[in-house]
Amino acid sequence: MADMDKKGVVYNDEKGVPVIDEDGHYKDGGVVGAMGPGKTGLKRQLKNRHIAMISIGGVIGTGLFLGTAGSLRSGGPVGLLLGYSIMGTITYAVMVCLGEMIAYLPIPGGHIMLAERFVDPAFSFTMGWNYWYNWIIILPAELSASAVLINYWTTSVNNAVWVTICLVVVFIINMFGAGVYGECEFWFASIKVLTITGLIILGLVLDLGGGPNHDRLGFRYWKNPGPFAQYNGIPGNEGRFLAWWSVMTQAAFSFIGTEIVAIAAGEAKNPRKNLPKAIKRVYIRILLFYILGTFFIGLLVPYNNPDLNLSASNAAKSPFVIAIKTAGISGLPSLINACLLTSAWSAASSDLFTSSRALYGLSLAGNAPKLFSRTTRGGLPYVSIIFCGLFGTLAYMAISTSAGKVFGWFANMTAVAGLMTWFGIAVTYIRFHAGLKAQGIDRRTLPYRGLFQPYLGWYVAVSTLVICFFSGWSVFLKGSWDVTNYLPLALFPVLYIGAKFVMRKPIVRAAEMDFYSGIDEILAESFDEPKAKTWYGKVWAFLM
């Protein structure tokens, strides 16, 4: 017979794990069956190749194609490369921490729900709303980027038209469900991968003088105008150091999104097999796309090129497009710009998917109205999608100068909000690791086990806080006072303390953490996929 405590919680006789109370909730607050399709309403529709490309799509976006223009302008080629390299190590550490947890518990709400299990409900509340804010603001930012890219061809049409078209496309993709979103993301991300791979190869050719002008660049721009910009005209090592540090926040904006695979985990097929595969190859994508990409950008375009100014009226924004135009290759810039446009669409589609699932997870945890956890029979959280989609209309603010300035404040804060999400993931992992140790669970039995743990977790927790704290240092320069960049950093502890005061629930003790609820359902959905027998099948299996 099962025992019931004073709160009406039924306990499993064998493990003593809280199962269900009279309201249909686990003792830890999770909804019963939150891991199983058909119980929360979500369906596992994302295939292995979808998850693989979603993990890539979270890395490659307008941050790389467009945002690097501002980073190169303010940091110089070496400052750009160092900034993205260091942020790449933090990104990899985040994914190792997240991968270990989410491969073991691939639940709806991802790291938001994991925070409730391994830290406390107040921390889950804080992470959830911080994460939701991050993505509903990035959504209109990506839509605005789409309009900027289209301006390359024409400026005679009001940008509101392009924003509207892009918003409708993104909304329709998401309203068709996770399966359609995954398929679209697969093809969008494929275009991104082919584009950045082609650009890197082209960058090598142009640098060696293989372009129409036969101008061999080598490391010319590392010598003149120099490896580092002098930030704000500040001379000497101080100016060069600040130039490098100015890249860090923009680099964070570019990398944020790799954790989207955790949010998608609740709708992934065979998650215990497919998620570790996606996590293990993250470092290859970081090295290949971001590190090599920024390296060649610094070789091809000098940091004092006026076209790097994103606030200028001309449309030659992407450093890659600038380099191709400078080399005298006609026609190709338009093709590349079209590929970059699909990148913006892909990123915006992922933004709506992620924000709606974050809101759905908040609702499951009881931290948002239950209305947002409603789904169709096909597993579509339509209420959350519609609500989050409405925030896409903020992109219209970017069209006018005055409203665009206000919107810019919100967009600038997303990098810090994203870093605070990574901080939350690191804290959750540190607690997760402590719980495994306290309960005698061997990490070697986990579906995915990262190296150098829990030290990578501490590395992420400390580094993200340091970057956030110093991210807005430029406000102390003369004439640059603006504290909006620090609002997400200040809001995080305010939300946590407020939620803690209202909920009055203690931090979960390591010995009492719930590692078992829903495991049977997850194991029931796991299966061994057939191994490829042909050489091309093996190559495809490795890539996917």
Coordinates of C-alpha atoms in Angstrom, one line a residue:
M1 CA 0.0 0.0 0.0
A2 CA 1.1 3.5 -0.7
D3 CA 1.5 6.0 2.1
M4 CA 0.0 9.5 2.1
D5 CA 1.3 12.5 4.0
K6 CA -0.7 15.3 5.5
K7 CA -0.6 17.2 2.2
G8 CA -2.2 14.4 0.3
V9 CA 1.0 13.2 -1.4
V10 CA 1.1 9.6 -2.4
Y11 CA 4.5 7.9 -2.1
N12 CA 5.9 5.0 -4.0
D13 CA 6.6 2.0 -1.7
E14 CA 9.9 1.0 -3.4
K15 CA 11.7 4.3 -3.8
G16 CA 9.8 6.6 -1.5
V17 CA 9.5 9.0 -4.4
P18 CA 6.6 11.5 -4.4
V19 CA 4.2 10.5 -7.1
I20 CA 0.9 12.3 -7.0
D21 CA -1.4 14.4 -4.9
E22 CA -5.1 14.9 -5.0
D23 CA -4.7 17.8 -7.5
G24 CA -2.7 15.8 -10.0
H25 CA 0.7 17.2 -9.1
Y26 CA 4.0 15.8 -7.9
K27 CA 5.1 16.9 -4.5
D28 CA 7.8 19.1 -6.2
G29 CA 5.1 20.9 -8.1
G30 CA 5.4 19.3 -11.5
V31 CA 2.4 18.1 -13.4
V32 CA 1.8 14.4 -13.5
G33 CA 3.0 12.9 -16.8
A34 CA 4.8 16.1 -17.7
M35 CA 7.4 13.9 -19.4
G36 CA 5.0 11.8 -21.4
P37 CA 3.2 12.7 -24.6
G38 CA -0.5 13.0 -24.4
K39 CA -0.5 14.0 -20.7
T40 CA 0.7 17.5 -20.9
G41 CA -0.6 17.8 -24.5
L42 CA 2.9 18.1 -26.0
K43 CA 3.8 15.4 -28.6
R44 CA 7.3 14.2 -29.4
Q45 CA 7.5 15.2 -33.0
L46 CA 11.1 16.3 -33.4
K47 CA 13.3 13.8 -35.2
N48 CA 17.1 13.2 -34.7
R49 CA 17.9 15.5 -37.7
H50 CA 15.6 18.2 -36.4
I51 CA 17.3 18.2 -33.0
A52 CA 20.7 18.3 -34.7
M53 CA 19.9 21.2 -36.9
I54 CA 18.1 23.1 -34.1
S55 CA 21.2 22.9 -32.0
I56 CA 23.1 24.3 -35.0
G57 CA 20.5 26.9 -35.7
G58 CA 20.7 28.2 -32.1
V59 CA 24.4 29.0 -32.8
I60 CA 24.2 30.5 -36.2
G61 CA 22.1 33.6 -36.5
T62 CA 22.2 37.3 -37.3
G63 CA 24.6 37.7 -34.4
L64 CA 27.3 36.1 -36.6
F65 CA 26.2 37.5 -39.9
L66 CA 25.3 41.1 -38.8
G67 CA 26.4 41.6 -35.2
T68 CA 30.0 41.0 -36.0
A69 CA 30.1 44.2 -37.9
G70 CA 29.7 46.3 -34.7
S71 CA 32.1 44.0 -32.8
L72 CA 34.8 44.3 -35.5
R73 CA 34.3 48.1 -35.5
S74 CA 34.7 48.5 -31.8
G75 CA 37.2 45.7 -31.0
G76 CA 39.4 45.3 -34.1
P77 CA 40.2 41.9 -35.6
V78 CA 42.1 40.4 -32.7
G79 CA 39.7 41.9 -30.2
L80 CA 36.8 40.3 -32.2
L81 CA 38.6 36.9 -32.4
L82 CA 39.5 36.8 -28.7
G83 CA 36.0 37.9 -27.6
Y84 CA 34.3 35.2 -29.6
S85 CA 36.9 32.5 -28.6
I86 CA 36.5 33.2 -24.9
M87 CA 32.7 33.3 -25.2
G88 CA 32.9 30.0 -27.1
T89 CA 34.5 28.3 -24.2
I90 CA 31.7 29.5 -21.9
T91 CA 29.1 28.4 -24.4
Y92 CA 30.6 24.9 -24.5
A93 CA 30.7 24.7 -20.7
V94 CA 27.0 25.7 -20.6
M95 CA 26.1 23.0 -23.1
V96 CA 28.0 20.3 -21.2
C97 CA 26.2 21.2 -18.0
L98 CA 22.8 21.5 -19.7
G99 CA 23.4 18.3 -21.7
E100 CA 24.1 16.2 -18.7
M101 CA 20.8 17.2 -17.1
I102 CA 18.5 17.4 -20.1
A103 CA 19.6 14.0 -21.5
Y104 CA 18.7 12.5 -18.2
L105 CA 15.4 14.4 -17.8
P106 CA 14.2 15.6 -21.2
I107 CA 11.1 17.3 -19.8
P108 CA 8.8 20.1 -21.1
G109 CA 10.1 23.5 -19.9
G110 CA 13.7 22.3 -20.0
H111 CA 16.0 24.0 -17.6
I112 CA 13.2 26.0 -16.2
M113 CA 11.5 22.9 -14.8
L114 CA 14.9 21.4 -13.8
A115 CA 15.6 24.4 -11.6
E116 CA 12.4 23.6 -9.7
R117 CA 13.6 20.1 -9.0
F118 CA 17.2 20.8 -8.1
V119 CA 17.2 24.3 -6.6
D120 CA 13.8 25.6 -5.6
P121 CA 10.5 26.9 -7.0
A122 CA 11.5 30.5 -6.6
F123 CA 14.7 30.0 -8.7
S124 CA 12.6 28.3 -11.4
F125 CA 10.2 31.2 -11.3
T126 CA 13.1 33.7 -11.8
M127 CA 14.8 31.7 -14.5
G128 CA 11.5 31.2 -16.4
W129 CA 10.4 34.8 -16.6
N130 CA 14.0 36.0 -17.3
Y131 CA 14.2 33.5 -20.1
W132 CA 10.8 34.4 -21.5
Y133 CA 11.7 38.1 -21.5
N134 CA 14.9 37.3 -23.3
W135 CA 13.2 35.5 -26.2
I136 CA 10.1 37.7 -26.7
I137 CA 12.5 40.7 -27.1
I138 CA 14.9 38.9 -29.4
L139 CA 12.0 38.0 -31.7
P140 CA 11.3 41.6 -32.8
A141 CA 15.0 42.2 -33.0
E142 CA 15.4 39.4 -35.5
L143 CA 12.4 40.7 -37.5
S144 CA 14.0 44.1 -37.6
A145 CA 17.2 42.5 -38.8
S146 CA 15.2 41.0 -41.7
A147 CA 14.1 44.5 -42.7
V148 CA 17.7 45.7 -42.6
L149 CA 18.8 42.9 -44.9
I150 CA 16.0 43.5 -47.4
N151 CA 17.1 47.2 -47.5
Y152 CA 20.2 45.9 -49.3
W153 CA 18.0 45.6 -52.4
T154 CA 15.5 48.5 -51.9
T155 CA 14.8 51.2 -49.5
S156 CA 11.7 52.5 -51.4
V157 CA 9.3 50.3 -49.5
N158 CA 8.4 51.0 -45.9
N159 CA 10.1 48.6 -43.5
A160 CA 6.7 47.9 -41.9
V161 CA 5.8 45.9 -44.9
W162 CA 8.8 43.6 -44.6
V163 CA 8.3 43.2 -40.8
T164 CA 4.7 42.2 -41.4
I165 CA 5.6 39.6 -44.0
C166 CA 8.3 38.1 -41.9
L167 CA 6.1 38.0 -38.7
V168 CA 3.3 36.3 -40.6
V169 CA 5.7 33.6 -42.0
V170 CA 7.2 33.0 -38.5
F171 CA 3.7 32.8 -36.9
I172 CA 2.4 30.3 -39.5
I173 CA 5.4 28.0 -39.1
N174 CA 4.9 27.8 -35.4
M175 CA 1.1 27.4 -35.5
F176 CA 1.6 24.2 -37.6
G177 CA 3.3 22.5 -34.6
A178 CA 6.7 21.2 -33.6
G179 CA 7.0 18.8 -36.5
V180 CA 6.6 21.6 -39.1
Y181 CA 8.8 23.9 -37.1
G182 CA 11.5 21.2 -36.9
E183 CA 11.3 20.6 -40.6
C184 CA 11.5 24.3 -41.5
E185 CA 14.4 24.7 -39.1
F186 CA 16.2 21.8 -40.6
W187 CA 16.1 23.4 -44.1
F188 CA 16.8 26.9 -42.8
A189 CA 19.7 25.7 -40.7
S190 CA 21.0 23.7 -43.7
I191 CA 21.1 26.9 -45.7
K192 CA 23.0 28.6 -42.8
V193 CA 25.5 25.8 -42.6
L194 CA 26.2 25.8 -46.3
T195 CA 26.4 29.6 -46.3
I196 CA 28.9 30.0 -43.5
T197 CA 31.0 27.1 -44.8
G198 CA 31.0 28.6 -48.3
L199 CA 31.9 32.0 -46.8
I200 CA 34.8 30.6 -44.8
I201 CA 36.2 28.9 -48.0
L202 CA 35.6 32.1 -50.0
G203 CA 37.3 34.1 -47.2
L204 CA 40.4 32.0 -47.5
V205 CA 40.4 32.4 -51.3
L206 CA 39.9 36.2 -51.1
D207 CA 42.6 36.6 -48.4
L208 CA 45.1 34.7 -50.6
G209 CA 44.3 37.0 -53.6
G210 CA 42.0 34.7 -55.5
G211 CA 39.3 37.3 -56.0
P212 CA 38.7 39.3 -59.3
N213 CA 41.0 42.1 -58.0
H214 CA 43.8 39.6 -57.2
D215 CA 44.6 41.6 -54.1
R216 CA 46.4 39.4 -51.6
L217 CA 45.4 40.6 -48.1
G218 CA 47.2 38.3 -45.8
F219 CA 47.3 39.9 -42.3
R220 CA 47.3 43.4 -43.8
Y221 CA 44.5 44.7 -41.6
W222 CA 46.0 43.3 -38.5
K223 CA 48.9 45.7 -39.1
N224 CA 47.0 48.6 -40.5
P225 CA 44.8 49.9 -39.0
G226 CA 45.9 47.4 -36.3
P227 CA 44.9 44.3 -34.3
F228 CA 42.8 46.3 -31.7
A229 CA 40.7 49.4 -32.0
Q230 CA 41.3 52.1 -29.5
Y231 CA 37.9 52.2 -27.8
N232 CA 36.3 55.6 -27.7
G233 CA 39.7 57.1 -28.7
I234 CA 41.3 56.0 -25.4
P235 CA 45.1 55.5 -26.1
G236 CA 47.4 52.7 -25.1
N237 CA 46.8 49.3 -23.6
E238 CA 43.7 50.6 -21.7
G239 CA 42.0 51.5 -25.0
R240 CA 42.9 48.2 -26.5
F241 CA 41.7 46.2 -23.5
L242 CA 38.4 48.1 -23.5
A243 CA 38.1 47.4 -27.2
W244 CA 38.3 43.7 -26.5
W245 CA 36.0 43.8 -23.6
S246 CA 33.4 45.7 -25.7
V247 CA 33.1 42.6 -27.9
M248 CA 32.1 40.3 -25.0
T249 CA 28.5 41.4 -24.7
Q250 CA 27.9 41.3 -28.4
A251 CA 29.6 37.8 -28.6
A252 CA 27.2 36.7 -25.8
F253 CA 24.2 37.9 -27.9
S254 CA 25.6 35.8 -30.8
F255 CA 26.0 32.6 -28.9
I256 CA 22.9 32.8 -26.8
G257 CA 20.4 30.3 -28.2
T258 CA 22.5 27.2 -28.0
E259 CA 20.4 26.1 -25.0
I260 CA 17.2 26.0 -27.1
V261 CA 17.8 22.2 -27.5
A262 CA 16.8 22.0 -23.8
I263 CA 13.4 23.6 -24.5
A264 CA 12.9 21.4 -27.5
A265 CA 13.8 18.3 -25.5
G266 CA 10.1 17.9 -24.3
E267 CA 9.1 17.4 -27.9
A268 CA 12.0 15.3 -29.1
K269 CA 11.7 11.7 -30.3
N270 CA 14.0 9.2 -28.6
P271 CA 15.5 12.1 -26.4
R272 CA 18.0 9.9 -24.4
K273 CA 19.7 8.9 -27.7
N274 CA 19.4 12.0 -29.8
L275 CA 20.1 14.8 -27.3
P276 CA 23.6 13.5 -26.3
K277 CA 24.5 13.3 -30.0
A278 CA 23.6 17.0 -30.5
I279 CA 25.4 18.1 -27.3
K280 CA 28.6 16.2 -28.1
R281 CA 29.2 18.0 -31.4
V282 CA 28.5 21.5 -30.2
Y283 CA 32.3 22.3 -29.9
I284 CA 32.8 21.4 -33.5
R285 CA 30.2 23.9 -34.6
I286 CA 31.6 26.6 -32.3
L287 CA 35.1 26.1 -33.7
L288 CA 34.1 25.8 -37.3
F289 CA 31.4 28.5 -37.6
Y290 CA 32.2 31.1 -35.0
I291 CA 35.9 31.0 -34.4
L292 CA 36.9 30.5 -38.1
G293 CA 34.2 32.9 -39.2
T294 CA 35.4 35.7 -37.0
F295 CA 39.0 35.0 -37.9
F296 CA 38.3 35.5 -41.6
I297 CA 36.1 38.5 -41.0
G298 CA 39.1 40.2 -39.3
L299 CA 41.3 39.3 -42.3
L300 CA 39.0 40.6 -45.0
V301 CA 37.6 43.9 -43.6
P302 CA 39.5 46.7 -41.7
Y303 CA 37.8 47.8 -38.5
N304 CA 37.6 51.4 -39.7
N305 CA 35.5 50.5 -42.8
P306 CA 32.5 53.0 -42.7
D307 CA 30.1 50.3 -43.9
L308 CA 30.5 48.5 -40.6
N309 CA 28.4 51.2 -38.9
L310 CA 25.0 49.6 -38.4
S311 CA 23.4 52.9 -37.7
A312 CA 24.3 54.2 -41.2
S313 CA 21.7 54.4 -43.9
N314 CA 23.5 52.2 -46.4
A315 CA 22.7 48.5 -46.5
A316 CA 26.1 46.9 -46.8
K317 CA 25.9 45.7 -43.2
S318 CA 27.4 42.2 -43.1
P319 CA 31.2 42.0 -43.0
F320 CA 31.0 39.1 -45.4
V321 CA 29.0 41.1 -47.9
I322 CA 31.4 44.1 -47.5
A323 CA 34.4 41.8 -48.2
I324 CA 32.8 40.3 -51.3
K325 CA 31.8 43.8 -52.7
T326 CA 35.3 45.1 -52.0
A327 CA 36.8 42.1 -53.9
G328 CA 34.8 43.0 -57.0
I329 CA 32.6 39.9 -57.2
S330 CA 29.3 41.0 -58.8
G331 CA 26.0 39.1 -58.1
L332 CA 27.3 37.1 -55.2
P333 CA 26.5 39.7 -52.5
S334 CA 22.8 39.5 -53.4
L335 CA 22.9 35.7 -53.1
I336 CA 24.7 35.8 -49.8
N337 CA 22.3 38.5 -48.5
A338 CA 19.3 36.2 -49.5
C339 CA 20.9 33.4 -47.5
L340 CA 21.4 35.8 -44.5
L341 CA 17.7 36.7 -44.8
T342 CA 16.6 33.1 -44.3
S343 CA 18.9 33.0 -41.3
A344 CA 16.9 35.9 -39.8
W345 CA 13.7 34.1 -40.5
S346 CA 15.0 30.9 -38.9
A347 CA 16.2 32.8 -35.8
A348 CA 12.9 34.5 -35.5
S349 CA 11.0 31.2 -35.8
S350 CA 13.2 29.7 -33.1
D351 CA 12.6 32.8 -30.9
L352 CA 8.8 32.3 -31.0
F353 CA 9.1 28.6 -30.5
T354 CA 11.4 29.0 -27.5
S355 CA 9.4 31.9 -25.8
S356 CA 6.1 30.0 -26.2
R357 CA 7.6 26.8 -24.7
A358 CA 9.2 28.8 -21.9
L359 CA 5.8 30.3 -21.1
Y360 CA 4.2 26.9 -21.3
G361 CA 6.8 25.6 -18.8
L362 CA 6.1 28.5 -16.5
S363 CA 2.4 27.6 -16.6
L364 CA 3.1 23.9 -15.9
A365 CA 5.1 24.9 -12.8
G366 CA 2.3 27.1 -11.6
N367 CA 4.3 30.3 -12.2
A368 CA 2.0 31.6 -15.0
P369 CA -1.7 31.4 -15.6
K370 CA -3.0 27.9 -16.4
L371 CA -4.4 29.3 -19.6
F372 CA -0.9 29.2 -21.2
S373 CA -0.6 25.4 -20.7
R374 CA -3.6 24.7 -23.0
T375 CA -2.8 22.6 -26.0
T376 CA -4.6 21.2 -29.0
R377 CA -5.1 17.5 -29.5
G378 CA -2.0 17.6 -31.8
G379 CA 0.2 18.9 -29.0
L380 CA 0.3 22.6 -29.9
P381 CA 0.5 25.1 -27.0
Y382 CA -1.6 27.6 -29.1
V383 CA -2.4 30.1 -26.4
S384 CA 1.3 30.6 -25.5
I385 CA 2.2 30.9 -29.2
I386 CA -0.4 33.5 -29.9
F387 CA 0.5 35.5 -26.8
C388 CA 4.2 35.5 -27.5
G389 CA 3.6 36.2 -31.2
L390 CA 2.0 39.5 -30.2
F391 CA 5.3 40.7 -28.9
G392 CA 6.7 40.4 -32.5
T393 CA 4.8 43.7 -33.2
L394 CA 7.4 45.5 -31.1
A395 CA 9.5 45.3 -34.3
Y396 CA 7.5 48.2 -35.6
M397 CA 9.1 50.4 -33.0
A398 CA 12.4 49.9 -34.7
I399 CA 11.1 51.6 -37.8
S400 CA 10.8 55.1 -36.3
T401 CA 13.8 56.8 -34.9
S402 CA 12.4 57.7 -31.5
A403 CA 10.6 54.4 -30.9
G404 CA 13.7 52.6 -32.3
K405 CA 15.8 54.1 -29.6
V406 CA 13.5 52.8 -26.9
F407 CA 13.4 49.4 -28.6
G408 CA 17.2 49.4 -28.7
W409 CA 17.3 49.7 -24.9
F410 CA 15.2 46.5 -24.7
A411 CA 17.3 44.7 -27.3
N412 CA 20.6 45.6 -25.6
M413 CA 19.4 44.1 -22.4
T414 CA 18.8 40.6 -24.0
A415 CA 22.5 39.8 -23.9
V416 CA 22.6 40.3 -20.1
A417 CA 19.3 38.4 -19.7
G418 CA 20.7 35.5 -21.7
L419 CA 23.9 35.4 -19.6
M420 CA 21.8 35.3 -16.5
T421 CA 20.0 32.3 -18.0
W422 CA 23.4 30.6 -18.4
F423 CA 24.2 31.6 -14.8
G424 CA 20.9 29.9 -13.7
I425 CA 21.7 26.8 -15.7
A426 CA 25.2 26.6 -14.1
V427 CA 23.7 26.9 -10.6
T428 CA 21.1 24.3 -11.4
Y429 CA 23.8 21.9 -12.6
I430 CA 26.0 22.5 -9.5
R431 CA 23.0 21.5 -7.4
F432 CA 22.2 18.5 -9.7
H433 CA 25.8 17.3 -9.4
A434 CA 25.6 17.6 -5.6
G435 CA 22.3 15.7 -5.6
L436 CA 23.8 12.8 -7.6
K437 CA 26.7 12.6 -5.2
A438 CA 24.4 12.8 -2.1
Q439 CA 22.1 10.0 -3.3
G440 CA 24.9 7.8 -4.6
I441 CA 23.9 7.9 -8.2
D442 CA 26.9 7.1 -10.4
R443 CA 27.4 9.7 -13.1
R444 CA 28.7 7.0 -15.4
T445 CA 25.1 5.7 -15.7
L446 CA 23.8 8.9 -17.2
P447 CA 23.0 9.0 -20.9
Y448 CA 25.5 11.9 -21.3
R449 CA 28.4 12.6 -18.9
G450 CA 30.5 15.7 -19.4
L451 CA 34.2 16.1 -18.5
F452 CA 35.7 18.4 -15.8
Q453 CA 32.6 18.6 -13.7
P454 CA 31.5 20.3 -11.6
Y455 CA 34.3 22.7 -12.4
L456 CA 32.8 23.8 -15.7
G457 CA 29.6 24.6 -13.9
W458 CA 31.5 26.9 -11.5
Y459 CA 33.4 28.4 -14.5
V460 CA 30.0 29.4 -16.2
A461 CA 28.5 30.7 -12.9
V462 CA 31.5 33.0 -12.1
S463 CA 32.3 34.1 -15.7
T464 CA 28.7 35.0 -16.6
L465 CA 28.4 37.1 -13.5
V466 CA 31.7 38.9 -14.2
I467 CA 30.7 39.6 -17.8
C468 CA 27.3 40.9 -16.7
F469 CA 28.7 43.1 -14.0
F470 CA 31.2 44.8 -16.3
S471 CA 29.1 44.6 -19.5
G472 CA 27.9 48.2 -19.1
W473 CA 31.2 49.7 -18.0
S474 CA 31.0 52.2 -21.0
V475 CA 28.2 54.1 -19.2
F476 CA 30.9 55.6 -17.0
L477 CA 32.6 57.3 -19.9
K478 CA 31.8 60.9 -20.4
G479 CA 28.5 61.5 -22.2
S480 CA 27.5 57.8 -22.2
W481 CA 25.4 57.5 -19.0
D482 CA 22.8 54.8 -19.6
V483 CA 22.0 52.1 -17.0
T484 CA 19.4 50.1 -19.0
N485 CA 22.1 47.4 -19.6
Y486 CA 22.1 46.6 -15.9
L487 CA 18.4 46.2 -15.4
P488 CA 18.2 42.4 -16.1
L489 CA 21.2 41.9 -13.7
A490 CA 19.4 43.8 -11.0
L491 CA 16.0 42.2 -11.8
F492 CA 17.2 38.6 -11.4
P493 CA 17.8 38.8 -7.6
V494 CA 14.7 41.0 -7.1
L495 CA 12.5 38.4 -8.8
Y496 CA 14.1 35.6 -6.8
I497 CA 13.8 37.3 -3.4
G498 CA 10.2 38.3 -4.2
A499 CA 9.3 34.8 -5.3
K500 CA 11.1 33.4 -2.3
F501 CA 9.1 35.6 0.1
V502 CA 5.8 34.7 -1.5
M503 CA 6.3 30.9 -2.0
R504 CA 8.2 30.4 1.3
K505 CA 9.7 27.1 0.2
P506 CA 13.2 26.1 1.2
I507 CA 16.0 25.2 -1.2
V508 CA 15.7 21.5 -2.1
R509 CA 18.2 19.4 -0.1
A510 CA 20.6 17.3 -2.1
A511 CA 19.5 14.1 -0.4
E512 CA 15.8 14.9 -1.2
M513 CA 16.1 15.8 -4.9
D514 CA 13.7 14.0 -7.2
F515 CA 15.7 12.1 -9.8
Y516 CA 13.0 9.5 -10.5
S517 CA 9.6 11.0 -11.4
G518 CA 8.8 10.4 -15.0
I519 CA 11.9 8.3 -15.7
D520 CA 9.8 5.2 -16.6
E521 CA 8.0 7.2 -19.3
I522 CA 11.2 8.5 -20.7
L523 CA 12.8 5.0 -20.9
A524 CA 9.6 3.7 -22.6
E525 CA 10.2 6.2 -25.4
S526 CA 13.9 5.3 -25.9
F527 CA 14.9 2.9 -28.6
D528 CA 18.1 1.9 -30.4
E529 CA 18.2 3.4 -33.9
P530 CA 19.5 1.3 -36.8
K531 CA 23.2 1.9 -37.6
A532 CA 24.2 3.2 -41.0
K533 CA 25.9 0.6 -43.2
T534 CA 27.0 2.7 -46.2
W535 CA 29.8 5.3 -46.1
Y536 CA 27.5 8.2 -46.9
G537 CA 25.0 6.9 -44.4
K538 CA 27.8 7.0 -41.7
V539 CA 28.7 10.6 -42.7
W540 CA 25.1 11.6 -42.5
A541 CA 24.8 9.9 -39.1
F542 CA 27.9 11.8 -37.8
L543 CA 26.6 15.2 -39.1
M544 CA 23.1 14.6 -37.7

